PDB file of C-alpha atoms and ligand atoms in Angstrom:
ATOM      1  CA  MET B   1      24.835  -5.530  26.481  1.00  0.00           C
ATOM      2  CA  PRO B   2      22.533  -5.648  23.441  1.00  0.00           C
ATOM      3  CA  GLU B   3      23.295  -8.859  21.549  1.00  0.00           C
ATOM      4  CA  LEU B   4      22.435  -9.930  18.013  1.00  0.00           C
ATOM      5  CA  PRO B   5      18.878 -11.105  18.800  1.00  0.00           C
ATOM      6  CA  GLU B   6      17.991  -7.783  20.437  1.00  0.00           C
ATOM      7  CA  VAL B   7      19.490  -5.851  17.541  1.00  0.00           C
ATOM      8  CA  GLU B   8      17.582  -7.977  15.023  1.00  0.00           C
ATOM      9  CA  VAL B   9      14.300  -7.560  16.906  1.00  0.00           C
ATOM     10  CA  THR B  10      14.958  -3.805  17.066  1.00  0.00           C
ATOM     11  CA  ARG B  11      15.636  -3.731  13.313  1.00  0.00           C
ATOM     12  CA  ILE B  12      12.474  -5.667  12.485  1.00  0.00           C
ATOM     13  CA  GLY B  13      10.365  -3.391  14.679  1.00  0.00           C
ATOM     14  CA  LEU B  14      11.804  -0.219  13.180  1.00  0.00           C
ATOM     15  CA  ALA B  15      12.068  -1.254   9.529  1.00  0.00           C
ATOM     16  CA  GLU B  16       8.393  -1.366   8.711  1.00  0.00           C
ATOM     17  CA  ARG B  17       7.634   1.870  10.523  1.00  0.00           C
ATOM     18  CA  LEU B  18      10.510   3.896   9.087  1.00  0.00           C
ATOM     19  CA  ARG B  19      10.493   2.659   5.488  1.00  0.00           C
ATOM     20  CA  GLY B  20       9.779   5.610   3.195  1.00  0.00           C
ATOM     21  CA  ALA B  21       9.829   8.200   6.007  1.00  0.00           C
ATOM     22  CA  ARG B  22      11.663  11.482   5.543  1.00  0.00           C
ATOM     23  CA  VAL B  23      14.222  12.925   7.921  1.00  0.00           C
ATOM     24  CA  ARG B  24      13.136  16.263   9.321  1.00  0.00           C
ATOM     25  CA  THR B  25      15.852  17.157  11.801  1.00  0.00           C
ATOM     26  CA  VAL B  26      18.693  15.492  13.667  1.00  0.00           C
ATOM     27  CA  HIS B  27      19.821  16.435  17.175  1.00  0.00           C
ATOM     28  CA  LEU B  28      23.255  15.434  18.378  1.00  0.00           C
ATOM     29  CA  GLY B  29      23.895  15.036  22.104  1.00  0.00           C
ATOM     30  CA  ALA B  30      27.165  14.195  23.858  1.00  0.00           C
ATOM     31  CA  PRO B  31      29.813  12.574  21.623  1.00  0.00           C
ATOM     32  CA  LEU B  32      29.317   8.865  20.927  1.00  0.00           C
ATOM     33  CA  ARG B  33      32.034   6.358  20.079  1.00  0.00           C
ATOM     34  CA  TRP B  34      32.646   7.874  16.651  1.00  0.00           C
ATOM     35  CA  PRO B  35      31.522  11.197  15.165  1.00  0.00           C
ATOM     36  CA  LEU B  36      28.623  11.280  12.705  1.00  0.00           C
ATOM     37  CA  GLY B  37      30.944  12.210   9.836  1.00  0.00           C
ATOM     38  CA  VAL B  38      28.605  14.714   8.177  1.00  0.00           C
ATOM     39  CA  THR B  39      26.725  17.730   9.492  1.00  0.00           C
ATOM     40  CA  ALA B  40      23.248  17.059  10.838  1.00  0.00           C
ATOM     41  CA  ARG B  41      21.923  19.311   8.070  1.00  0.00           C
ATOM     42  CA  THR B  42      23.151  16.911   5.400  1.00  0.00           C
ATOM     43  CA  LEU B  43      20.499  14.412   6.482  1.00  0.00           C
ATOM     44  CA  HIS B  44      17.546  16.788   6.250  1.00  0.00           C
ATOM     45  CA  ASP B  45      14.779  15.647   3.927  1.00  0.00           C
ATOM     46  CA  MET B  46      16.503  12.376   3.049  1.00  0.00           C
ATOM     47  CA  GLU B  47      14.256   9.346   2.571  1.00  0.00           C
ATOM     48  CA  ILE B  48      14.776   6.262   4.738  1.00  0.00           C
ATOM     49  CA  GLY B  49      15.096   2.954   2.905  1.00  0.00           C
ATOM     50  CA  GLU B  50      14.954  -0.671   4.082  1.00  0.00           C
ATOM     51  CA  LEU B  51      16.852  -1.263   7.331  1.00  0.00           C
ATOM     52  CA  SER B  52      19.244  -4.214   7.303  1.00  0.00           C
ATOM     53  CA  ARG B  53      21.548  -5.777   9.875  1.00  0.00           C
ATOM     54  CA  ARG B  54      25.084  -7.118   9.786  1.00  0.00           C
ATOM     55  CA  GLY B  55      26.357  -8.520  13.099  1.00  0.00           C
ATOM     56  CA  LYS B  56      25.223  -6.007  15.688  1.00  0.00           C
ATOM     57  CA  TYR B  57      25.173  -3.097  13.240  1.00  0.00           C
ATOM     58  CA  ILE B  58      21.988  -1.713  11.710  1.00  0.00           C
ATOM     59  CA  TRP B  59      22.294  -0.080   8.302  1.00  0.00           C
ATOM     60  CA  MET B  60      19.767   2.618   7.432  1.00  0.00           C
ATOM     61  CA  PRO B  61      19.983   3.619   3.744  1.00  0.00           C
ATOM     62  CA  LEU B  62      19.187   7.269   3.038  1.00  0.00           C
ATOM     63  CA  ALA B  63      18.379   8.817  -0.308  1.00  0.00           C
ATOM     64  CA  GLY B  64      18.699  12.548  -0.860  1.00  0.00           C
ATOM     65  CA  ARG B  65      18.270  14.867  -3.811  1.00  0.00           C
ATOM     66  CA  THR B  66      21.962  15.294  -4.409  1.00  0.00           C
ATOM     67  CA  ARG B  67      23.510  12.559  -2.343  1.00  0.00           C
ATOM     68  CA  ASN B  68      22.835   8.958  -1.266  1.00  0.00           C
ATOM     69  CA  GLY B  69      24.327   7.027   1.596  1.00  0.00           C
ATOM     70  CA  GLY B  70      23.171   5.864   4.971  1.00  0.00           C
ATOM     71  CA  LEU B  71      23.661   5.653   8.692  1.00  0.00           C
ATOM     72  CA  LEU B  72      25.356   2.765  10.433  1.00  0.00           C
ATOM     73  CA  TRP B  73      24.014   2.336  13.961  1.00  0.00           C
ATOM     74  CA  HIS B  74      25.581   0.390  16.823  1.00  0.00           C
ATOM     75  CA  LEU B  75      24.115   0.097  20.302  1.00  0.00           C
ATOM     76  CA  GLY B  76      27.495  -0.357  22.013  1.00  0.00           C
ATOM     77  CA  MET B  77      27.404  -1.613  25.606  1.00  0.00           C
ATOM     78  CA  SER B  78      24.235   0.014  26.816  1.00  0.00           C
ATOM     79  CA  GLY B  79      22.375   1.567  23.903  1.00  0.00           C
ATOM     80  CA  SER B  80      18.731   1.172  22.979  1.00  0.00           C
ATOM     81  CA  LEU B  81      16.667   2.606  20.170  1.00  0.00           C
ATOM     82  CA  MET B  82      13.116   3.749  20.549  1.00  0.00           C
ATOM     83  CA  LEU B  83      10.761   5.216  17.988  1.00  0.00           C
ATOM     84  CA  HIS B  84       8.231   7.655  19.428  1.00  0.00           C
ATOM     85  CA  GLU B  85       5.441   7.844  16.883  1.00  0.00           C
ATOM     86  CA  ARG B  86       3.632  10.595  18.779  1.00  0.00           C
ATOM     87  CA  ALA B  87       5.145  13.642  20.518  1.00  0.00           C
ATOM     88  CA  PRO B  88       8.163  12.272  22.412  1.00  0.00           C
ATOM     89  CA  PRO B  89       8.900  13.090  26.060  1.00  0.00           C
ATOM     90  CA  PRO B  90      11.656  15.704  26.605  1.00  0.00           C
ATOM     91  CA  ARG B  91      15.140  14.398  25.807  1.00  0.00           C
ATOM     92  CA  GLY B  92      16.800  12.772  28.803  1.00  0.00           C
ATOM     93  CA  ARG B  93      20.456  13.072  29.806  1.00  0.00           C
ATOM     94  CA  HIS B  94      21.342   9.768  28.116  1.00  0.00           C
ATOM     95  CA  ASP B  95      19.568  10.516  24.814  1.00  0.00           C
ATOM     96  CA  HIS B  96      22.559  11.299  22.623  1.00  0.00           C
ATOM     97  CA  PHE B  97      21.193  11.021  19.108  1.00  0.00           C
ATOM     98  CA  GLU B  98      17.754  11.873  17.839  1.00  0.00           C
ATOM     99  CA  LEU B  99      16.451  11.540  14.327  1.00  0.00           C
ATOM    100  CA  VAL B 100      13.117  13.253  13.827  1.00  0.00           C
ATOM    101  CA  SER B 101      11.291  11.850  10.807  1.00  0.00           C
ATOM    102  CA  SER B 102       7.848  11.966   9.257  1.00  0.00           C
ATOM    103  CA  ALA B 103       7.223   8.569  10.925  1.00  0.00           C
ATOM    104  CA  GLY B 104       8.247   9.670  14.418  1.00  0.00           C
ATOM    105  CA  THR B 105      11.252  10.471  16.571  1.00  0.00           C
ATOM    106  CA  LEU B 106      13.950   7.817  16.749  1.00  0.00           C
ATOM    107  CA  ARG B 107      16.132   8.130  19.836  1.00  0.00           C
ATOM    108  CA  LEU B 108      19.352   6.457  20.808  1.00  0.00           C
ATOM    109  CA  THR B 109      19.582   6.258  24.590  1.00  0.00           C
ATOM    110  CA  ASP B 110      23.074   5.224  25.618  1.00  0.00           C
ATOM    111  CA  PRO B 111      24.313   5.902  29.182  1.00  0.00           C
ATOM    112  CA  ARG B 112      27.831   4.575  28.514  1.00  0.00           C
ATOM    113  CA  ARG B 113      28.172   6.148  25.059  1.00  0.00           C
ATOM    114  CA  PHE B 114      29.970   3.226  23.387  1.00  0.00           C
ATOM    115  CA  GLY B 115      27.237   3.260  20.769  1.00  0.00           C
ATOM    116  CA  ALA B 116      27.580   5.033  17.454  1.00  0.00           C
ATOM    117  CA  VAL B 117      25.710   6.501  14.530  1.00  0.00           C
ATOM    118  CA  LEU B 118      27.881   7.250  11.548  1.00  0.00           C
ATOM    119  CA  TRP B 119      27.447   8.296   7.973  1.00  0.00           C
ATOM    120  CA  SER B 120      28.784   6.222   5.119  1.00  0.00           C
ATOM    121  CA  ASP B 121      28.308   6.883   1.388  1.00  0.00           C
ATOM    122  CA  ALA B 122      27.359   3.194   1.002  1.00  0.00           C
ATOM    123  CA  ILE B 123      27.454   0.048   3.133  1.00  0.00           C
ATOM    124  CA  ASP B 124      30.445  -1.136   1.114  1.00  0.00           C
ATOM    125  CA  ALA B 125      32.266   2.206   1.305  1.00  0.00           C
ATOM    126  CA  ASP B 126      34.351   3.403   4.256  1.00  0.00           C
ATOM    127  CA  PRO B 127      33.781   3.821   7.138  1.00  0.00           C
ATOM    128  CA  ALA B 128      31.029   1.135   7.052  1.00  0.00           C
ATOM    129  CA  ARG B 129      33.106  -1.244   4.953  1.00  0.00           C
ATOM    130  CA  LYS B 130      36.029  -1.087   7.384  1.00  0.00           C
ATOM    131  CA  LEU B 131      33.830  -1.686  10.447  1.00  0.00           C
ATOM    132  CA  LEU B 132      31.997  -4.641   8.908  1.00  0.00           C
ATOM    133  CA  ALA B 133      35.031  -6.223   7.251  1.00  0.00           C
ATOM    134  CA  GLY B 134      36.182  -8.278  10.249  1.00  0.00           C
ATOM    135  CA  LEU B 135      32.798  -9.822  10.991  1.00  0.00           C
ATOM    136  CA  GLY B 136      32.306 -13.570  10.714  1.00  0.00           C
ATOM    137  CA  ALA B 137      29.418 -15.272   8.945  1.00  0.00           C
ATOM    138  CA  GLU B 138      25.811 -14.564   9.883  1.00  0.00           C
ATOM    139  CA  PRO B 139      24.540 -17.507  11.970  1.00  0.00           C
ATOM    140  CA  PHE B 140      21.396 -17.976   9.845  1.00  0.00           C
ATOM    141  CA  ASP B 141      23.101 -17.516   6.492  1.00  0.00           C
ATOM    142  CA  PRO B 142      22.384 -20.731   4.552  1.00  0.00           C
ATOM    143  CA  GLY B 143      25.913 -20.388   3.176  1.00  0.00           C
ATOM    144  CA  LEU B 144      27.257 -21.069   6.672  1.00  0.00           C
ATOM    145  CA  THR B 145      27.387 -24.860   6.610  1.00  0.00           C
ATOM    146  CA  ALA B 146      28.913 -27.152   9.223  1.00  0.00           C
ATOM    147  CA  GLN B 147      31.800 -27.682   6.785  1.00  0.00           C
ATOM    148  CA  ALA B 148      32.359 -23.932   6.487  1.00  0.00           C
ATOM    149  CA  LEU B 149      32.318 -23.551  10.267  1.00  0.00           C
ATOM    150  CA  HIS B 150      34.744 -26.441  10.617  1.00  0.00           C
ATOM    151  CA  ALA B 151      37.058 -24.902   8.041  1.00  0.00           C
ATOM    152  CA  GLY B 152      36.963 -21.547   9.856  1.00  0.00           C
ATOM    153  CA  LEU B 153      37.671 -23.086  13.263  1.00  0.00           C
ATOM    154  CA  LYS B 154      40.374 -25.422  12.008  1.00  0.00           C
ATOM    155  CA  ARG B 155      42.696 -22.468  11.506  1.00  0.00           C
ATOM    156  CA  ARG B 156      42.389 -21.377  15.145  1.00  0.00           C
ATOM    157  CA  ARG B 157      44.144 -22.576  18.251  1.00  0.00           C
ATOM    158  CA  SER B 158      42.146 -20.520  20.742  1.00  0.00           C
ATOM    159  CA  ALA B 159      39.465 -22.020  22.990  1.00  0.00           C
ATOM    160  CA  ILE B 160      36.141 -22.414  21.201  1.00  0.00           C
ATOM    161  CA  LYS B 161      34.343 -20.148  23.689  1.00  0.00           C
ATOM    162  CA  ALA B 162      36.802 -17.296  23.044  1.00  0.00           C
ATOM    163  CA  ALA B 163      36.492 -17.782  19.279  1.00  0.00           C
ATOM    164  CA  LEU B 164      32.700 -17.610  19.469  1.00  0.00           C
ATOM    165  CA  LEU B 165      32.884 -14.391  21.504  1.00  0.00           C
ATOM    166  CA  ALA B 166      35.394 -12.849  19.094  1.00  0.00           C
ATOM    167  CA  GLY B 167      32.772 -13.175  16.338  1.00  0.00           C
ATOM    168  CA  ASP B 168      35.209 -13.385  13.455  1.00  0.00           C
ATOM    169  CA  VAL B 169      34.198 -16.907  12.399  1.00  0.00           C
ATOM    170  CA  VAL B 170      30.497 -16.589  13.148  1.00  0.00           C
ATOM    171  CA  VAL B 171      28.772 -13.543  14.656  1.00  0.00           C
ATOM    172  CA  GLY B 172      25.978 -13.513  17.201  1.00  0.00           C
ATOM    173  CA  ALA B 173      27.330 -15.697  19.995  1.00  0.00           C
ATOM    174  CA  GLY B 174      27.443 -13.198  22.849  1.00  0.00           C
ATOM    175  CA  ASN B 175      28.461 -14.556  26.240  1.00  0.00           C
ATOM    176  CA  ILE B 176      25.155 -16.050  27.300  1.00  0.00           C
ATOM    177  CA  TYR B 177      24.431 -17.554  23.874  1.00  0.00           C
ATOM    178  CA  ALA B 178      27.947 -18.982  23.537  1.00  0.00           C
ATOM    179  CA  CYS B 179      27.681 -20.706  26.941  1.00  0.00           C
ATOM    180  CA  GLU B 180      24.256 -22.123  26.191  1.00  0.00           C
ATOM    181  CA  ALA B 181      25.127 -23.281  22.668  1.00  0.00           C
ATOM    182  CA  LEU B 182      28.255 -25.086  23.907  1.00  0.00           C
ATOM    183  CA  PHE B 183      26.222 -26.793  26.618  1.00  0.00           C
ATOM    184  CA  ARG B 184      23.606 -27.971  24.128  1.00  0.00           C
ATOM    185  CA  ALA B 185      26.329 -29.193  21.797  1.00  0.00           C
ATOM    186  CA  GLY B 186      28.095 -31.039  24.656  1.00  0.00           C
ATOM    187  CA  ILE B 187      31.384 -29.224  23.992  1.00  0.00           C
ATOM    188  CA  ASP B 188      33.733 -28.149  26.796  1.00  0.00           C
ATOM    189  CA  PRO B 189      34.210 -24.380  26.279  1.00  0.00           C
ATOM    190  CA  ARG B 190      37.987 -24.776  26.758  1.00  0.00           C
ATOM    191  CA  THR B 191      38.322 -27.130  23.764  1.00  0.00           C
ATOM    192  CA  ARG B 192      40.769 -25.780  21.176  1.00  0.00           C
ATOM    193  CA  CYS B 193      38.988 -24.825  17.946  1.00  0.00           C
ATOM    194  CA  HIS B 194      41.240 -26.845  15.637  1.00  0.00           C
ATOM    195  CA  ARG B 195      40.467 -30.035  17.566  1.00  0.00           C
ATOM    196  CA  LEU B 196      36.714 -29.919  16.945  1.00  0.00           C
ATOM    197  CA  SER B 197      35.576 -32.641  14.543  1.00  0.00           C
ATOM    198  CA  PRO B 198      33.198 -31.848  11.662  1.00  0.00           C
ATOM    199  CA  ALA B 199      30.423 -33.701  13.525  1.00  0.00           C
ATOM    200  CA  ARG B 200      30.899 -31.541  16.619  1.00  0.00           C
ATOM    201  CA  CYS B 201      30.955 -28.384  14.490  1.00  0.00           C
ATOM    202  CA  GLU B 202      27.644 -29.475  13.032  1.00  0.00           C
ATOM    203  CA  ARG B 203      26.168 -29.945  16.516  1.00  0.00           C
ATOM    204  CA  LEU B 204      27.549 -26.564  17.565  1.00  0.00           C
ATOM    205  CA  LEU B 205      26.052 -24.754  14.579  1.00  0.00           C
ATOM    206  CA  GLY B 206      22.671 -26.389  15.205  1.00  0.00           C
ATOM    207  CA  ALA B 207      22.836 -25.467  18.908  1.00  0.00           C
ATOM    208  CA  LEU B 208      23.806 -21.868  18.157  1.00  0.00           C
ATOM    209  CA  ARG B 209      20.915 -21.489  15.729  1.00  0.00           C
ATOM    210  CA  GLU B 210      18.592 -23.025  18.294  1.00  0.00           C
ATOM    211  CA  VAL B 211      19.534 -20.645  21.128  1.00  0.00           C
ATOM    212  CA  LEU B 212      19.461 -17.588  18.862  1.00  0.00           C
ATOM    213  CA  SER B 213      16.053 -18.570  17.453  1.00  0.00           C
ATOM    214  CA  GLN B 214      14.760 -18.959  20.976  1.00  0.00           C
ATOM    215  CA  ALA B 215      16.147 -15.545  21.977  1.00  0.00           C
ATOM    216  CA  LEU B 216      14.634 -13.966  18.851  1.00  0.00           C
ATOM    217  CA  ALA B 217      11.249 -15.466  19.655  1.00  0.00           C
ATOM    218  CA  LEU B 218      11.447 -14.248  23.260  1.00  0.00           C
ATOM    219  CA  GLY B 219      12.657 -10.839  22.110  1.00  0.00           C
ATOM    220  CA  GLY B 220       9.790 -10.593  19.692  1.00  0.00           C
ATOM    221  CA  SER B 221       7.329 -11.106  22.490  1.00  0.00           C
ATOM    222  CA  THR B 222       8.968  -8.771  25.022  1.00  0.00           C
ATOM    223  CA  LEU B 223       9.685  -6.077  22.474  1.00  0.00           C
ATOM    224  CA  ARG B 224       6.259  -5.769  21.000  1.00  0.00           C
ATOM    225  CA  ASP B 225       5.638  -2.520  22.820  1.00  0.00           C
ATOM    226  CA  PHE B 226       9.227  -1.337  22.344  1.00  0.00           C
ATOM    227  CA  ARG B 227       9.688  -0.434  25.956  1.00  0.00           C
ATOM    228  CA  ASP B 228      12.727  -2.569  26.567  1.00  0.00           C
ATOM    229  CA  THR B 229      15.181  -3.388  23.826  1.00  0.00           C
ATOM    230  CA  HIS B 230      17.204  -5.556  26.208  1.00  0.00           C
ATOM    231  CA  GLY B 231      14.272  -7.748  27.084  1.00  0.00           C
ATOM    232  CA  SER B 232      15.218 -10.841  25.146  1.00  0.00           C
ATOM    233  CA  ALA B 233      18.531 -11.515  26.927  1.00  0.00           C
ATOM    234  CA  GLY B 234      16.783 -11.127  30.262  1.00  0.00           C
ATOM    235  CA  GLU B 235      13.987 -13.470  29.251  1.00  0.00           C
ATOM    236  CA  PHE B 236      16.422 -15.891  27.714  1.00  0.00           C
ATOM    237  CA  GLN B 237      18.590 -15.869  30.839  1.00  0.00           C
ATOM    238  CA  ALA B 238      15.625 -16.912  32.952  1.00  0.00           C
ATOM    239  CA  ASN B 239      15.534 -20.120  30.867  1.00  0.00           C
ATOM    240  CA  ALA B 240      19.305 -20.633  30.688  1.00  0.00           C
ATOM    241  CA  LYS B 241      20.582 -24.146  31.365  1.00  0.00           C
ATOM    242  CA  VAL B 242      24.106 -23.250  32.533  1.00  0.00           C
ATOM    243  CA  TYR B 243      24.563 -19.467  32.262  1.00  0.00           C
ATOM    244  CA  GLY B 244      24.555 -17.834  35.713  1.00  0.00           C
ATOM    245  CA  ARG B 245      24.061 -21.209  37.443  1.00  0.00           C
ATOM    246  CA  GLU B 246      27.475 -21.754  39.079  1.00  0.00           C
ATOM    247  CA  GLY B 247      27.295 -24.422  41.804  1.00  0.00           C
ATOM    248  CA  GLN B 248      23.751 -25.440  40.888  1.00  0.00           C
ATOM    249  CA  ALA B 249      22.880 -28.910  39.623  1.00  0.00           C
ATOM    250  CA  CYS B 250      23.128 -29.479  35.859  1.00  0.00           C
ATOM    251  CA  LEU B 251      19.610 -29.936  34.540  1.00  0.00           C
ATOM    252  CA  GLN B 252      20.733 -32.980  32.540  1.00  0.00           C
ATOM    253  CA  CYS B 253      22.973 -34.895  34.945  1.00  0.00           C
ATOM    254  CA  GLY B 254      22.931 -33.206  38.354  1.00  0.00           C
ATOM    255  CA  THR B 255      26.677 -32.389  38.409  1.00  0.00           C
ATOM    256  CA  ALA B 256      27.440 -28.906  39.820  1.00  0.00           C
ATOM    257  CA  VAL B 257      27.740 -26.285  37.060  1.00  0.00           C
ATOM    258  CA  ARG B 258      31.236 -24.751  36.957  1.00  0.00           C
ATOM    259  CA  ARG B 259      32.356 -21.223  36.210  1.00  0.00           C
ATOM    260  CA  VAL B 260      35.722 -20.283  34.716  1.00  0.00           C
ATOM    261  CA  VAL B 261      36.956 -16.998  33.243  1.00  0.00           C
ATOM    262  CA  GLN B 262      37.880 -16.930  29.551  1.00  0.00           C
ATOM    263  CA  ALA B 263      38.765 -13.779  27.630  1.00  0.00           C
ATOM    264  CA  GLN B 264      37.762 -11.757  30.707  1.00  0.00           C
ATOM    265  CA  ARG B 265      34.235 -13.171  30.637  1.00  0.00           C
ATOM    266  CA  SER B 266      32.565 -15.763  32.831  1.00  0.00           C
ATOM    267  CA  THR B 267      31.983 -19.126  31.212  1.00  0.00           C
ATOM    268  CA  PHE B 268      29.480 -21.549  32.729  1.00  0.00           C
ATOM    269  CA  PHE B 269      29.504 -25.236  31.809  1.00  0.00           C
ATOM    270  CA  CYS B 270      28.794 -28.754  33.035  1.00  0.00           C
ATOM    271  CA  PRO B 271      32.073 -30.678  33.468  1.00  0.00           C
ATOM    272  CA  HIS B 272      30.220 -33.951  32.930  1.00  0.00           C
ATOM    273  CA  CYS B 273      27.975 -33.216  29.927  1.00  0.00           C
ATOM    274  CA  GLN B 274      30.543 -31.099  28.074  1.00  0.00           C
ATOM    275  CA  THR B 275      33.679 -32.812  26.905  1.00  0.00           C
ATOM    276  CA  ARG B 276      36.888 -31.877  25.090  1.00  0.00           C
TER     277      ARG B 276
HETATM  278 ZN1   ZN Y   1      25.545 -32.168  33.103  1.00  0.00          ZN
END
């Protein structure tokens, strides 16, 4: 599943190449998670602005002669975006949205079709506003302090791992990153949120930023040629300290790494290094 670092690397790679380009045509394939919301014709000749990201959504502002707005993109479970600057290969069976612009052909390939591309008159107008409203803080937002994280978690009784995955306090901690951040912070993933001290919240925030920075750096290197938008999670996983290592020795203490299921997802942790 594309996680925040992959989405951010995708955004960075696309932003500079698409800025100022004009939409020529749009081809719609099989239905995605939500309908586009306008006819494909509406987008013709609109100018692409600066791409931004919120959680795992990419916002593409579009300016037209009579109308402004933008497209909100989500890669869902299996989506990837590729910009073909030269003549693209024929559309494949999983290419369900194509935006042909003066800068190249941007394709959304999404075998499971949980991804989406939808029109919104503005990022703070519906439907974008509604979709982004429930998202927690951005992990690298300087406004997200350890105190703010502590305050957000104090109101929750769920296990910290489940809260991280839910993304409504802080976004970006997909399964692998949540497991790794909790390991680095020395926190048992089953610990109830409201029991975490401010000092532990501070360690957790630092650890989350560390693992996401590492994934971003790896993604930047694997995505340079834009062949694989899921590269960073794969690369990151190869260096994981607990994720996917059930039964293997903890790299810090040698205790066997344990796996439990939380919120229908596998959690990996060291029962010695991570405490409640
Ligand atoms: Zn250990």
